[in-house]
Coordinates of C-alpha atoms in Angstrom, one line a residue:
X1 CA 43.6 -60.7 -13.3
X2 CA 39.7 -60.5 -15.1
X3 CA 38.6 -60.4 -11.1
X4 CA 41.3 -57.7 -10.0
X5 CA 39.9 -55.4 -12.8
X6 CA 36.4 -55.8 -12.0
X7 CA 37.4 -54.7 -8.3
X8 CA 38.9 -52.0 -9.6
X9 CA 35.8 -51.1 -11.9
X10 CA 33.4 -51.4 -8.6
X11 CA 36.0 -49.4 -6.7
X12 CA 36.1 -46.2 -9.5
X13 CA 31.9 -46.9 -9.6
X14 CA 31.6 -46.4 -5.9
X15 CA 33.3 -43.3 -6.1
X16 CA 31.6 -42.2 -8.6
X17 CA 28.3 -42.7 -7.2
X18 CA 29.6 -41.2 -4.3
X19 CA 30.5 -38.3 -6.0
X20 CA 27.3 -37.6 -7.8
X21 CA 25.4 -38.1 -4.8
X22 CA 27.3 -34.9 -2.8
X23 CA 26.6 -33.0 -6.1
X24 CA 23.5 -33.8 -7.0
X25 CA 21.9 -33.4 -3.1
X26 CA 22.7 -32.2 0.2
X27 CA 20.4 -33.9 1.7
X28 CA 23.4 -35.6 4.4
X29 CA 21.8 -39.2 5.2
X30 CA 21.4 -40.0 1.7
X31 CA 25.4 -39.2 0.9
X32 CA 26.0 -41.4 4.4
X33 CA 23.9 -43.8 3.3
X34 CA 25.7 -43.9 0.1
X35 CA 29.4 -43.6 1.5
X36 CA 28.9 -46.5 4.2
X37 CA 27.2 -48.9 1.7
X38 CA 30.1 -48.4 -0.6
X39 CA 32.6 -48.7 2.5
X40 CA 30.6 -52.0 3.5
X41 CA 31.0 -54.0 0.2
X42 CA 34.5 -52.3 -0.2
X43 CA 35.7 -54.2 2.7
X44 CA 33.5 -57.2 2.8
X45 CA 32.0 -56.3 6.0
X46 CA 28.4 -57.1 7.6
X47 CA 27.6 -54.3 9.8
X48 CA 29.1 -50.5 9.5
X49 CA 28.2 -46.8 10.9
X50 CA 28.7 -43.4 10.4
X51 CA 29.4 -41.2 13.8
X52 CA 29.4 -37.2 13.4
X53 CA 30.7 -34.9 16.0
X54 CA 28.8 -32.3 17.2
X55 CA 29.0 -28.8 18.3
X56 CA 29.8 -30.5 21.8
X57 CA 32.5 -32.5 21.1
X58 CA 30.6 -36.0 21.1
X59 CA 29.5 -38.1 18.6
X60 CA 25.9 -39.5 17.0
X61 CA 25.5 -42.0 15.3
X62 CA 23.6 -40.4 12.1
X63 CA 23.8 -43.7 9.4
X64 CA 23.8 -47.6 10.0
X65 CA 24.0 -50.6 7.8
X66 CA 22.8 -53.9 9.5
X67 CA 22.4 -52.5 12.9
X68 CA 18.8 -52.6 14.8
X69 CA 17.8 -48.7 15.8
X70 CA 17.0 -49.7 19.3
X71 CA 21.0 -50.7 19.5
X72 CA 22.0 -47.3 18.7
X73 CA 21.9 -45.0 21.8
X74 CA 23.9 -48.1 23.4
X75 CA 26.5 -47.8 20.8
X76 CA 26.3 -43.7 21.1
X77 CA 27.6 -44.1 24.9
X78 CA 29.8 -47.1 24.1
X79 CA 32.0 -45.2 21.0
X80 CA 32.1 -41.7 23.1
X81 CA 33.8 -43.6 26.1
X82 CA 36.1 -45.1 23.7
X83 CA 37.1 -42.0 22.1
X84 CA 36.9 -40.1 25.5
X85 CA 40.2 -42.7 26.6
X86 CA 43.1 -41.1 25.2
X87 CA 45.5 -44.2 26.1
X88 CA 43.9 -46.3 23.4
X89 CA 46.0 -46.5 20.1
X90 CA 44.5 -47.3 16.8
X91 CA 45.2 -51.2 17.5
X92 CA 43.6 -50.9 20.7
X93 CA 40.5 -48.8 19.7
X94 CA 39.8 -50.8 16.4
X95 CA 39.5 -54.1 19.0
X96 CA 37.7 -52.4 21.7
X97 CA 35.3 -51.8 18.8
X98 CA 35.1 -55.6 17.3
X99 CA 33.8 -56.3 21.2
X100 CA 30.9 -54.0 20.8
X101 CA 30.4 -55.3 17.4
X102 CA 30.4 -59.0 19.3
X103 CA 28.0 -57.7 21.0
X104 CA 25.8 -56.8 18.1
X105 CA 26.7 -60.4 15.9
X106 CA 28.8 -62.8 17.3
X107 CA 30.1 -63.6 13.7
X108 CA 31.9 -60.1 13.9
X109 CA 35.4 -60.9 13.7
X110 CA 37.1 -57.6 12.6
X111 CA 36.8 -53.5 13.2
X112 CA 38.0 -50.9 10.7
X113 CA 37.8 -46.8 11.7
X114 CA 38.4 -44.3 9.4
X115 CA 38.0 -40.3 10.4
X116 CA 36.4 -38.2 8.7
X117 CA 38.4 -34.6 8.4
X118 CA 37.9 -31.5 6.9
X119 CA 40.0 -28.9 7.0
X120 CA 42.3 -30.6 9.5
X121 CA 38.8 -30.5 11.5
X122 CA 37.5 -33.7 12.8
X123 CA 34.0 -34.5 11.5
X124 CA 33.1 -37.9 12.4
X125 CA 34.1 -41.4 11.8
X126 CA 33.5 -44.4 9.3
X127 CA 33.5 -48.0 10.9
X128 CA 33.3 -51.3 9.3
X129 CA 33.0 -54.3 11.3
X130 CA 33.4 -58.0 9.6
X131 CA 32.7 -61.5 10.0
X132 CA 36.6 -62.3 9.2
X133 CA 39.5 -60.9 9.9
X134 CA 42.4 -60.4 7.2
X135 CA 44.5 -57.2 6.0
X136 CA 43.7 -54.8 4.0
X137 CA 45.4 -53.7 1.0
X138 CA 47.3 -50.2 1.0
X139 CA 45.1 -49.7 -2.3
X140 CA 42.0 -50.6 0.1
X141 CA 42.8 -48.2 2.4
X142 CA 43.3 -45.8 -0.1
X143 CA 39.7 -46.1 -1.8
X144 CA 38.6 -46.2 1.6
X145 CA 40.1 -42.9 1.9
X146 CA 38.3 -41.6 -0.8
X147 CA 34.9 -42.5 0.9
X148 CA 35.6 -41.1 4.0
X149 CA 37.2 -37.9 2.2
X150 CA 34.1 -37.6 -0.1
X151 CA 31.9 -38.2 3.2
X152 CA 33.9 -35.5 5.1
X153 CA 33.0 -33.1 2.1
X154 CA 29.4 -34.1 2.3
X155 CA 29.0 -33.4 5.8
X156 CA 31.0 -30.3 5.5
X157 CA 28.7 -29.1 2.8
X158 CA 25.4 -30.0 4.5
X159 CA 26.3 -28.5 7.6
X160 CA 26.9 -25.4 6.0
X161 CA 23.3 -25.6 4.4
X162 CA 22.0 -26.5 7.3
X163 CA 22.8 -23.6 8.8
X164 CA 22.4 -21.5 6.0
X165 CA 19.1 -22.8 6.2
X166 CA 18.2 -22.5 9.6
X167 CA 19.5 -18.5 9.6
X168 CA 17.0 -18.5 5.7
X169 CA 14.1 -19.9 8.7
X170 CA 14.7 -17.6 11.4
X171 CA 14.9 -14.7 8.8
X172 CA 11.4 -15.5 7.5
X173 CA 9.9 -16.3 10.5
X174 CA 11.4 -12.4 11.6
X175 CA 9.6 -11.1 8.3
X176 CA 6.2 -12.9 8.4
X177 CA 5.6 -12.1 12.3
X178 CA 6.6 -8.8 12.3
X179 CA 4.3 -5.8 13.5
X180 CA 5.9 -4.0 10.7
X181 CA 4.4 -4.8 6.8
X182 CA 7.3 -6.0 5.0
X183 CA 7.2 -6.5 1.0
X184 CA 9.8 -7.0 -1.4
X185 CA 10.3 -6.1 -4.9
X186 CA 12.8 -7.0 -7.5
X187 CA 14.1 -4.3 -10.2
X188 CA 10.5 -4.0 -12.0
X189 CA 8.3 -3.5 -9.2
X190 CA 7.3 -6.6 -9.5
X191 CA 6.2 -7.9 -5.3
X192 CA 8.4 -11.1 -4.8
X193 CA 7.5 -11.4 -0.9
X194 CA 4.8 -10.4 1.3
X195 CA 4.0 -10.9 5.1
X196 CA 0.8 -11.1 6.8
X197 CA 1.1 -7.7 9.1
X198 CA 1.0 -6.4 5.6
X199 CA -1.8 -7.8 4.6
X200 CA -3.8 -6.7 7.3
X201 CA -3.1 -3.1 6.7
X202 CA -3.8 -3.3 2.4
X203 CA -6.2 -6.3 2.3
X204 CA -4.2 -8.1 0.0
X205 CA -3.8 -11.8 0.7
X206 CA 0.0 -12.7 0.2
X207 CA -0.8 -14.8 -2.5
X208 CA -2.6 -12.7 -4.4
X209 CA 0.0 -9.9 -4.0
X210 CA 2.9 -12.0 -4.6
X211 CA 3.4 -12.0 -8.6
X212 CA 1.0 -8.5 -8.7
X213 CA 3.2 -4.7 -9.5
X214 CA 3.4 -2.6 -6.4
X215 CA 1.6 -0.2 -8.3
X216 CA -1.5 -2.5 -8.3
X217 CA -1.3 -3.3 -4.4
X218 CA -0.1 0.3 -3.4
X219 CA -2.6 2.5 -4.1
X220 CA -2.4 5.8 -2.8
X221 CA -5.3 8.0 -2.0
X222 CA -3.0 10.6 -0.7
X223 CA 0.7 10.9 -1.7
X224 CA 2.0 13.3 1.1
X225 CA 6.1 12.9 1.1
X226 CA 8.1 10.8 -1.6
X227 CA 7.2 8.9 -4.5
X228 CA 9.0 5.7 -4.9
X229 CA 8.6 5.4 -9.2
X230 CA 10.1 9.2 -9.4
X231 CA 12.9 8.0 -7.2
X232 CA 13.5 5.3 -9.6
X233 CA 13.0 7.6 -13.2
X234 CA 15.5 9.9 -11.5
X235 CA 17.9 7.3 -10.8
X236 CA 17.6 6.1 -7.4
X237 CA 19.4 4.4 -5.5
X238 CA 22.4 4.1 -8.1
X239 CA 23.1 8.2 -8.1
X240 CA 22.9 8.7 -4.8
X241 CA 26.8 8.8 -2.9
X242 CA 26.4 5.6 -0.8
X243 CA 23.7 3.7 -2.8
X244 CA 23.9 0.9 -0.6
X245 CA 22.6 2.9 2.3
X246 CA 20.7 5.2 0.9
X247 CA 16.7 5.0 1.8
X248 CA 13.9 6.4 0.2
X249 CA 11.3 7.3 2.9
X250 CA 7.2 7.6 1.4
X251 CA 4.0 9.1 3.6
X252 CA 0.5 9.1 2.5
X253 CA -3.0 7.7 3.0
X254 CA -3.1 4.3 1.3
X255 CA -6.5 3.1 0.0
X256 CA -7.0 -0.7 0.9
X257 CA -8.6 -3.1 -0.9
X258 CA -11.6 -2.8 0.8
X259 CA -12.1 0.6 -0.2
X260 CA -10.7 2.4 3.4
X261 CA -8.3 4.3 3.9
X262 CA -5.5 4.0 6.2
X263 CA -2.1 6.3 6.9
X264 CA 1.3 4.4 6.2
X265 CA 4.8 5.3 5.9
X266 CA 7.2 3.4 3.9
X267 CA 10.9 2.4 4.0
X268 CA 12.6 1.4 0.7
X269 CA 16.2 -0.2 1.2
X270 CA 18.1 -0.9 -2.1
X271 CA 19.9 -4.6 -2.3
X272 CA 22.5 -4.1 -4.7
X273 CA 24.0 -7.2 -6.5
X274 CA 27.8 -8.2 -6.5
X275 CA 28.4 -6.1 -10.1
X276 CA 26.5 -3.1 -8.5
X277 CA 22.8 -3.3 -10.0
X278 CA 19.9 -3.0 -8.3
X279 CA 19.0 -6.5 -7.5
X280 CA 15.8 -6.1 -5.1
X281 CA 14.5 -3.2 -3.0
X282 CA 13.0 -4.1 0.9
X283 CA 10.1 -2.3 1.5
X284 CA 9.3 -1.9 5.4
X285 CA 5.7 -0.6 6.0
X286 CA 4.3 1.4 9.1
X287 CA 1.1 2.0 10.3
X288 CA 1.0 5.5 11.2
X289 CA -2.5 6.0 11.6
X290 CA -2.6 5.8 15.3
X291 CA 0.5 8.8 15.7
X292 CA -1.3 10.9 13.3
X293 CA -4.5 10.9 15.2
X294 CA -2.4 11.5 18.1
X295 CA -1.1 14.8 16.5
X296 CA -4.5 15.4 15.5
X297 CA -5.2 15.2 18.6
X298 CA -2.8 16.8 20.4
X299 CA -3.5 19.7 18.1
X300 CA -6.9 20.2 19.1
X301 CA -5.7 19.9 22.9
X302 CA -3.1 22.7 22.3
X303 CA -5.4 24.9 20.7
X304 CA -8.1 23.8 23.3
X305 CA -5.8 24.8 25.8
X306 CA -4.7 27.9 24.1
X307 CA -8.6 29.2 24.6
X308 CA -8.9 27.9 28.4
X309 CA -5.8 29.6 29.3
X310 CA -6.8 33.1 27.2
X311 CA -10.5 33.5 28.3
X312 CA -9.7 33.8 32.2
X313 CA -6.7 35.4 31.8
X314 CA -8.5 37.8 29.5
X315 CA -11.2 37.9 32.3
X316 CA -8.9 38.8 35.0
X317 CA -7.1 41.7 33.4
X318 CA -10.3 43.3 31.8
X319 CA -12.0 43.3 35.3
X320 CA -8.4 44.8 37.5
X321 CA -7.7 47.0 34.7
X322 CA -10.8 48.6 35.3
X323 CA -10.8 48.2 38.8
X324 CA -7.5 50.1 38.3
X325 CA -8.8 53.4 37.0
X326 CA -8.0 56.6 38.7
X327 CA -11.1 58.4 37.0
X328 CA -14.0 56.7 38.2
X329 CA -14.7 56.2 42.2
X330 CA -16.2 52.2 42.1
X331 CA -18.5 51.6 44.8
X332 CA -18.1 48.9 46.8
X333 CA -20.7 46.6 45.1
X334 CA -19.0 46.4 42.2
X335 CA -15.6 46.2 44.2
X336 CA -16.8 42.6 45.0
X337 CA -18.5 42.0 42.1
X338 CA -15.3 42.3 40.2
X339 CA -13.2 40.3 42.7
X340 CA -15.3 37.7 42.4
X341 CA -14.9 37.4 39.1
X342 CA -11.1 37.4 39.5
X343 CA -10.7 34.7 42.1
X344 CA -13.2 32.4 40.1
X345 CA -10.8 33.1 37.4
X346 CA -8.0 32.7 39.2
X347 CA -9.0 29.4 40.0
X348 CA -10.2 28.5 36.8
X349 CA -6.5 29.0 35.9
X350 CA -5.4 26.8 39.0
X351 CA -7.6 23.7 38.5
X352 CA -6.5 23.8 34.6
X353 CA -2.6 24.2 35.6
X354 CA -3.3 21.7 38.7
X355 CA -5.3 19.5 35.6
X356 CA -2.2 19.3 33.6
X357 CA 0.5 18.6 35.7
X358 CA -1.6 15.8 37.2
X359 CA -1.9 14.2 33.7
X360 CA 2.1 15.0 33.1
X361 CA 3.1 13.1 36.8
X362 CA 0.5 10.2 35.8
X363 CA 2.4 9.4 32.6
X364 CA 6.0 9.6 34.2
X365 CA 5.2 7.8 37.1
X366 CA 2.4 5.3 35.6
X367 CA 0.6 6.1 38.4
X368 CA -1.2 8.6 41.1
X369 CA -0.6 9.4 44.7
X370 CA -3.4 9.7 47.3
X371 CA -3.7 10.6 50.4
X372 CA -6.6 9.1 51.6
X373 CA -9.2 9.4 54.8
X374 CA -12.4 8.7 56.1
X375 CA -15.3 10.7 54.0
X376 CA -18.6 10.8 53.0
X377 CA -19.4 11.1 49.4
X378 CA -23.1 12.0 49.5
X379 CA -21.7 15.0 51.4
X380 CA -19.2 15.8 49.1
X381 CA -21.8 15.4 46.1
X382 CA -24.2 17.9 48.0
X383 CA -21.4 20.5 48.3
X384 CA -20.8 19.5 44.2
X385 CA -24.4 20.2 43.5
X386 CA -24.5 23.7 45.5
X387 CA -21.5 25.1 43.8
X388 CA -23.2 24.2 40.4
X389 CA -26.3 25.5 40.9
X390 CA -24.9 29.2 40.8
X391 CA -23.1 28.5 37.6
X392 CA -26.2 26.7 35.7
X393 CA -29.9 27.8 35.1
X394 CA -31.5 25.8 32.6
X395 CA -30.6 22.6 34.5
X396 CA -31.6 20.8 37.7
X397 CA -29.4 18.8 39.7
X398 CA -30.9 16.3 41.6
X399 CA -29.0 14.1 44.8
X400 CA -29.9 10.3 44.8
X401 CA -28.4 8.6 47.2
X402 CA -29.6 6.4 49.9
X403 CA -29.7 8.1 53.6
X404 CA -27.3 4.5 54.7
X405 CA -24.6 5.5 52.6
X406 CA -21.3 4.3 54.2
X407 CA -18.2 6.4 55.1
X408 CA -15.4 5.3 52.7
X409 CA -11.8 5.9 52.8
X410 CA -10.7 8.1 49.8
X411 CA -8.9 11.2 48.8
X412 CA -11.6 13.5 49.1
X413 CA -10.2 16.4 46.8
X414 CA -9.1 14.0 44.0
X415 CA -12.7 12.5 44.4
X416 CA -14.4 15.7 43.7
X417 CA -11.9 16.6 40.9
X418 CA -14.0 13.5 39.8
X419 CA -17.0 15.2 40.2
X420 CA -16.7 18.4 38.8
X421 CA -15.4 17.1 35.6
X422 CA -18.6 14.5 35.5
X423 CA -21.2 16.9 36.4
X424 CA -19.3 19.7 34.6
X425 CA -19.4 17.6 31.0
X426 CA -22.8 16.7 31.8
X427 CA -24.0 20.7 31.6
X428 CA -21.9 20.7 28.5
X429 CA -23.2 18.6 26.6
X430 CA -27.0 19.2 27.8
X431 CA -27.6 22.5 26.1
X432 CA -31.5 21.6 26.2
X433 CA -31.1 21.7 30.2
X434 CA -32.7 19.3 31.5
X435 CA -32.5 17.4 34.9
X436 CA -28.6 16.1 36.4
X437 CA -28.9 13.3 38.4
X438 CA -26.2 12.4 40.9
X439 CA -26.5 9.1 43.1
X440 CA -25.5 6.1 44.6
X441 CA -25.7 2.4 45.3
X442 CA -24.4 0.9 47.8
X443 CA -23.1 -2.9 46.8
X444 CA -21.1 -6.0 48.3
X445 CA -18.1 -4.3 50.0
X446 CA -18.1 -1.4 47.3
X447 CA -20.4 1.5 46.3
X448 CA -21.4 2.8 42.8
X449 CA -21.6 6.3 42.0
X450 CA -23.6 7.3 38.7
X451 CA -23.8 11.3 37.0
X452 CA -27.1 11.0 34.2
X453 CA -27.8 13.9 32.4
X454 CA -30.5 14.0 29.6
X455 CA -28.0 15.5 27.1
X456 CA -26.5 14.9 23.3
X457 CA -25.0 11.4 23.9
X458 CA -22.4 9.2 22.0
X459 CA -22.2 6.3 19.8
X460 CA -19.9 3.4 20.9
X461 CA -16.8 4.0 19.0
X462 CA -16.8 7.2 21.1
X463 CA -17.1 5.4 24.5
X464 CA -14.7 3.0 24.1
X465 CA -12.3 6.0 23.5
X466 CA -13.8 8.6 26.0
X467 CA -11.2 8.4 29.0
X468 CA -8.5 8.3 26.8
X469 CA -6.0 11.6 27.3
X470 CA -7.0 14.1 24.9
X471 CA -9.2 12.9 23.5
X472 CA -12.5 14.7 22.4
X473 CA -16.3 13.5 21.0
X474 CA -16.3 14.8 17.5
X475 CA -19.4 16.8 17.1
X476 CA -21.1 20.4 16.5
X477 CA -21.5 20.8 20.0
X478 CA -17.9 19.2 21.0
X479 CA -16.2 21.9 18.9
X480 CA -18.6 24.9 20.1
X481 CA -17.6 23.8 23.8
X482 CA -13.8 24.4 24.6
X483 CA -11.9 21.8 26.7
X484 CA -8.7 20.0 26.8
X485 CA -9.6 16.3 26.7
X486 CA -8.1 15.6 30.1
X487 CA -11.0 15.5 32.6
X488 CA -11.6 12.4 31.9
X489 CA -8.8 10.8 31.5
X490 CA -7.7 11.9 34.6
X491 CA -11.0 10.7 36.6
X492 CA -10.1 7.4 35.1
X493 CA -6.7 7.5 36.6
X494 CA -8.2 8.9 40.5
X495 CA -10.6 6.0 40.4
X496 CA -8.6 3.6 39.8
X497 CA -5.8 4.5 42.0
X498 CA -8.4 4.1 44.7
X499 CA -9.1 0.2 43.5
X500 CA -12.6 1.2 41.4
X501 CA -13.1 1.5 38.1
X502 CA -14.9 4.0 35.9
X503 CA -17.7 3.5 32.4
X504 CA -20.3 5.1 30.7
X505 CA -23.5 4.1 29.3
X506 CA -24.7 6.2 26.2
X507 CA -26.4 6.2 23.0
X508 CA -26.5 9.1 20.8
X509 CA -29.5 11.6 21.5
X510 CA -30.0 9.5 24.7
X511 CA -28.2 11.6 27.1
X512 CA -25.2 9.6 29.2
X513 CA -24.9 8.1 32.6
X514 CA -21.3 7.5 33.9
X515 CA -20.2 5.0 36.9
X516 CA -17.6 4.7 38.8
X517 CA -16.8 2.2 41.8
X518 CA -14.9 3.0 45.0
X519 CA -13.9 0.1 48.2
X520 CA -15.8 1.1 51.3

């Protein structure tokens, strides 16, 4: 009787153990390890293990007790065939497994399998194999029960944090390696997360910003739009009609921790706990800089543009307007005097049009068309050079190029579009005069073309930007001399449509020599 209770006090200890191990943990192996160990001495057995289905339908062995790990992707293939033979009753099944186990220990005598369910959803199974064989009790079975039950839970539960945790990873690893700065806050301002695009824009290392205010690490220099602590003192989110989906949206120039400056605009999303307070606010951070120095510079090409289109068309009504007057008799000098200045006008007027729609077909088809022949570019530079001279008098252009130079195939009019922009910019920015230089090279199955002048220069941070559309050299002289930040973009594009590419070699006060490469 004395031995029957102590059984009894083992089986209610078991269970207990059991049970504070799925509280305390969910750490799965440790519950299995737990469940089986219990199931093991329950029984009397020797060997046991714990199978759990997967997503699949088959089953892994995930705990052992007295089995070698080298024996266990053998026994993986051996239990799924079993379980894959629907003819097998319990009887059958629980022999078919003593055979296995024979295999394992030829002492093993006996095979018990209990499922593990939850939910009426099958989660794995318990099995107990024994050096002798004999019946179990029904109150065995029952406490058995209970293990696999309790073991079913456990799995249940870990699964779910498993998952719970893998969707927590994926979540953060979205945050940290976004382009976008994300930061969290929780009800005081206080920062409670911070990812590493962020940190590149402020300066602030995540762990020194983590803990910090918002006020501390957001610093404006320049609040242009919104203002997320008079949201707050006016009762954001919580007074707005759908505080759940209600944003706050702040502009400005932040100042880093370095001191610089740099445009952002902000997102603030309320989280709102289950009894409706503000629980945390998501803060998602853009860069902006970039799109404002577009505008800026789409700005200047629109009011660039404004003056290129006004000054000829100016020209060419002043001069027929007054070709147009009934009460004076215009000889015929200044007849053609006038006409010439509307034609060069006129196609002033075409090359800018022509100019932009080139740059407008470029960027919706990623791309130019050519139509390309035989040609000789020192030719076409000596026909450059003549028009020029009439428009220039304080400069000298001066031809360089060797008397082998090769016939290439090109696109002869997109090729002097080139040109004229290169030797165009070069009187530009040469207000000293000085000599032009246009010449050539001849290399390994290409040539080089090169425009010097002797003019104003750039730094670096100027050439690596030079070609790009719209863009213009900020200077004194840059804003005395109209243009609309295409040319150059646009003799990037010709060149390399034809298989060269294009540079420039500078220094401020140094004058500039750009190159371009063409195929023979």
């Amino acid at each position: 009787m004395l031995m029957l209770q102590d059984f009894r006090v083992r089986q209610r200890d078991f269970l207990l153990e059991i049970s504070r191990a799925i509280t305390a943990q969910l750490e799965l192996s440790e519950v299995l390890r737990r469940v089986l160990n219990a199931s093991v001495v329950m029984l009397g057995g020797q060997l046991g293990l714990v199978a759990l289905r997967d997503p699949g339908g088959e089953y892994r062995i995930r705990a052992t007790l007295g089995i070698e790990t080298d024996h266990v992707p053998d026994l993986n293939d051996q239990l799924n065939k079993l379980l894959a033979d629907e003819a097998l009753d319990y009887d059958s099944f629980t022999d078919q497994l003593t055979r296995i186990a024979i295999g394992l220990d030829r002492r093993m005598r006996q095979s018990f399998a209990l499922p593990l369910v939850f939910a009426e959803q099958p989660l794995g199974l318990l099995i107990v194999f024994r050096a002798q064989r004999g019946m179990a009790t029904a109150d065995d079975i029952q406490v058995l029960q209970s293990f696999a039950d309790q073991a079913a839970i456990a799995v249940h539960n870990a699964q779910l944090y498993a998952r719970i945790d893998e969707e927590r990873q994926q979540l953060a690893a979205i945050v940290e390696n976004s382009a976008d700065g994300v930061m969290i806050l929780d009800p005081d301002l206080q920062i409670v997360n911070f990812n590493r695009a962020l940190e590149r824009m402020t300066g602030w290392r995540p762990d020194d910003a983590i803990g910090s205010s918002y006020d501390d690490v957001i610093v404006w220099k320049q609040l242009e739009h919104g203002d997320l602590r008079r949201a707050l003192d006016d009762g954001w989110p919580l007074n707005a009609a759908d505080p759940v989906h209600e944003t706050l949206y702040v502009e400005g120039d932040l100042l880093r921790r370095d001191g610089l400056a740099k445009s952002v605009g902000i997102v603030f999303a309320p989280l709102l706990s289950a009894d409706g307070r503000l629980a945390r606010i998501i803060a998602n951070v853009r860069d902006i800089t970039n799109f404002r120095q577009a505008q800026a510079m789409q700005n200047v090409f629109i009011s660039g543009i404004s003056h290129e289109l006004k000054t000829p068309v100016a020209l060419i009504k002043g001069h027929a307007a007054t070709l147009r007057r009934d009460d004076v008799e215009w000889g015929r000098d200044i007849v053609r005097e006038y006409s010439t200045v509307i034609e060069e006008e006129a196609d002033r007027l075409t090359a800018l049009i022509d100019n932009l729609l080139t740059a407008s077909r470029i960027q919706a088809q990623q791309g130019i068309s050519l139509n390309s022949g035989d040609m000789r570019f020192d030719q076409l530079a000596a026909r450059v050079v003549e028009r020029f001279n009439t428009q220039t008098t304080g400069h000298k252009l001066v031809l360089d190029f060797p008397p082998d130079f090769p016939v290439i195939q090109g696109d002869e009019t997109r090729l002097r579009q080139v040109l004229d922009n290169l030797v165009s910019n070069a009187i530009k920015y040469s207000p000293n005069g000085g000599a032009i230089t246009i010449g050539g090279r001849v290399n390994n199955g290409s040539v080089t073309v090169f425009v010097k002048d002797q003019g104003v220069g750039m730094s670096d941070a100027d050439q690596e930007r030079i070609f790009e559309r719209f863009y213009r050299v900020d200077g004194t002289l840059s804003r005395k001399t109209q243009g609309t930040g295409l040319g150059l973009y646009l003799a990037k594009a010709i060149v390399e449509a034809h298989g060269g590419r294009i540079w420039v070699e500078s220094a401020p006060g140094k004058g500039a020599t750009f190159f371009f490469t063409l195929p023979v």
